[in-house]
């Protein structure tokens, strides 16, 4: 099996091989089943299904020819920073196989805005929703202006943007989640988006990707700012710097962001809290530890109206995508839903329940 073979290599080398192969379009088309219950619209984006590839897998928009065959409803490239940067010293990705998790401290290694723009420009007419996750260079004297630079450069080539203020591997980046700085950053970006839309004719959604390691006060502030600024959605969540006590793999001692199954419960609970804080008025994208239809369904019931994954793909391989979608479809049928959107924020109850939904 491909996944077993790849796991013989160091994680970063295995990833490089996959990206190169995908860039050549070397991926088996996964069963293209159509799931009418799963078609969706996220902030105006029409998605064939709600399950997307989250940022970090294809940082430089190099793998889209293959990724497009895997059955994802949408794909996020990046994180892209204005200037290329090499990131932290290697090794910097660690598999925690027994925990079905990964720790990474890549530090926004990427080939920079110009390279990403050039690649995307060549593929602009290909179908499918592709968005860009944007960030700041490690040595930037003015991180806020880095986001504006990326928004300007990539605006013609992607359908949406994710403002990444939550990577744990760029010192100081997470401080942008504080109320004052976040408010200023979002205001600047929303204004710039307005200018770009007026000159280009299209308003492209802006999402904010947050950390799972926030205090209750931070979360309330972020919900307020996001609603006040008219943001298009929140992506919940990035990797955690926390280490759950039940991790068993020896690599648990590595520093960096933890992803995969051990962060599932934490990020799902955070979705439920934000669903409550925003009263369901803001689209929430659930990401963190999705590796089955049931785990995808739990995020939807907590309040997510779209989903993303990364680590699940590393352990489950490409067949995981249609498997999750089939299982999710079965969960919805079992609980009597005509469409997944009816289950968003429904808590533990099915469509036939008479009581009001549990949100937390
Ligand atoms: C190796 C690796 C690199 C990542 N790089 C990024 C990144 O550049 N930008 C970002 O927003 N998230 C990045 N992430 C976080 C993922 O997009 C996702 O939010 C997180 O891994 C939780 O989802 P998962 O459990 O399905 O992997 C990365 C994750 C991994 C495992």
Coordinates of N, CA, C and O and ligand atoms in Angstrom, one line a residue, residues 54-56 59 78-79 102 104 106 108 133 164 209 237-239 259-260 263 287-289 309-311, ligand 1:
X54 N -6.8 21.0 4.1 CA -6.4 22.2 4.8 C -5.0 22.7 4.5 O -4.3 21.9 3.8
X55 N -4.7 23.9 4.9 CA -3.4 24.5 4.5 C -2.2 23.7 5.1 O -2.3 23.0 6.1
X56 N -1.1 23.8 4.4 CA 0.2 23.2 4.8 C 0.6 22.0 3.9 O 1.7 21.7 3.8
X59 N 1.9 23.9 0.1 CA 2.2 25.3 0.5 C 2.5 26.2 -0.7 O 2.3 27.4 -0.6
X78 N -1.0 27.1 0.6 CA -0.3 27.9 1.6 C 0.1 27.2 2.8 O -0.2 26.0 2.9
X79 N 0.6 27.9 3.8 CA 0.6 29.3 4.0 C 1.7 29.9 3.0 O 2.8 29.5 3.0
X102 N 0.6 14.1 14.2 CA 1.8 14.7 13.6 C 2.2 15.9 14.5 O 1.3 16.6 15.0
X104 N 4.5 19.3 13.9 CA 5.4 20.0 12.9 C 5.8 21.3 13.5 O 5.1 22.0 14.2
X106 N 7.5 23.5 11.1 CA 8.1 23.9 9.8 C 8.4 25.4 9.8 O 9.5 25.7 9.3
X108 N 6.5 28.0 8.4 CA 6.1 28.7 7.1 C 7.2 28.6 6.0 O 7.6 29.6 5.4
X133 N -4.1 30.4 1.8 CA -3.8 30.7 3.2 C -2.6 31.6 3.3 O -1.6 31.3 2.7
X164 N -4.1 33.6 8.3 CA -3.5 32.7 9.3 C -2.8 33.5 10.4 O -1.7 34.0 10.2
X209 N -8.2 32.0 10.4 CA -7.9 30.7 11.0 C -7.3 30.9 12.4 O -6.3 31.6 12.6
X237 N -9.6 24.5 13.8 CA -8.6 25.3 14.3 C -7.2 24.8 13.7 O -7.2 23.8 13.0
X238 N -6.2 25.6 14.0 CA -4.8 25.2 13.7 C -4.3 24.2 14.6 O -5.1 23.6 15.5
X239 N -3.0 23.9 14.6 CA -2.4 22.9 15.5 C -2.3 23.4 16.9 O -2.3 24.6 17.1
X259 N -1.2 17.9 15.5 CA -2.4 17.7 14.7 C -2.9 16.3 14.7 O -2.2 15.4 15.2
X260 N -4.0 16.0 14.2 CA -4.5 14.7 14.1 C -5.5 14.3 15.2 O -6.1 15.1 15.9
X263 N -6.3 16.0 18.6 CA -6.8 17.3 18.8 C -8.3 17.4 18.4 O -8.9 18.4 18.4
X287 N -11.9 21.9 11.5 CA -10.7 21.1 11.1 C -9.9 20.7 12.4 O -9.8 21.5 13.3
X288 N -9.4 19.5 12.4 CA -8.7 19.0 13.5 C -9.1 17.5 13.8 O -10.2 17.3 14.4
X289 N -8.3 16.6 13.3 CA -8.5 15.2 13.7 C -9.7 14.5 12.9 O -10.1 13.4 13.3
X309 N -9.3 18.7 6.3 CA -8.4 17.8 7.0 C -7.0 17.8 6.4 O -6.8 18.3 5.2
X310 N -6.0 17.3 7.1 CA -4.7 17.2 6.6 C -4.1 15.8 7.2 O -3.9 14.9 6.4
X311 N -4.0 15.7 8.5 CA -3.3 14.6 9.1 C -4.0 13.3 8.7 O -3.3 12.2 8.5
Ligands
LIG1 C1 2.9 19.2 8.4 C2 1.8 20.3 8.6 C3 2.0 21.5 8.1 C4 1.0 22.5 8.3 N1 1.2 23.8 7.8 C5 0.2 24.7 7.9 C6 0.3 26.0 7.3 O1 1.2 26.3 6.6 N2 -0.7 26.9 7.5 C7 -1.8 26.6 8.3 O2 -2.7 27.4 8.4 N3 -2.0 25.3 8.8 C8 -1.0 24.4 8.7 N4 -1.1 23.2 9.2 C9 -2.3 22.9 10.1 C10 -3.4 22.2 9.3 O3 -3.9 23.0 8.2 C11 -4.6 21.9 10.2 O4 -5.2 23.1 10.7 C12 -4.2 21.0 11.4 O5 -3.2 20.1 11.1 C13 -5.4 20.3 12.1 O6 -6.0 19.4 11.1 P1 -5.7 17.9 11.0 O7 -5.8 17.3 12.4 O8 -6.7 17.3 10.0 O9 -4.3 17.8 10.4 C14 -0.2 22.2 9.0 C15 -0.3 20.9 9.5 C16 0.6 19.9 9.3 C17 0.4 18.6 9.9

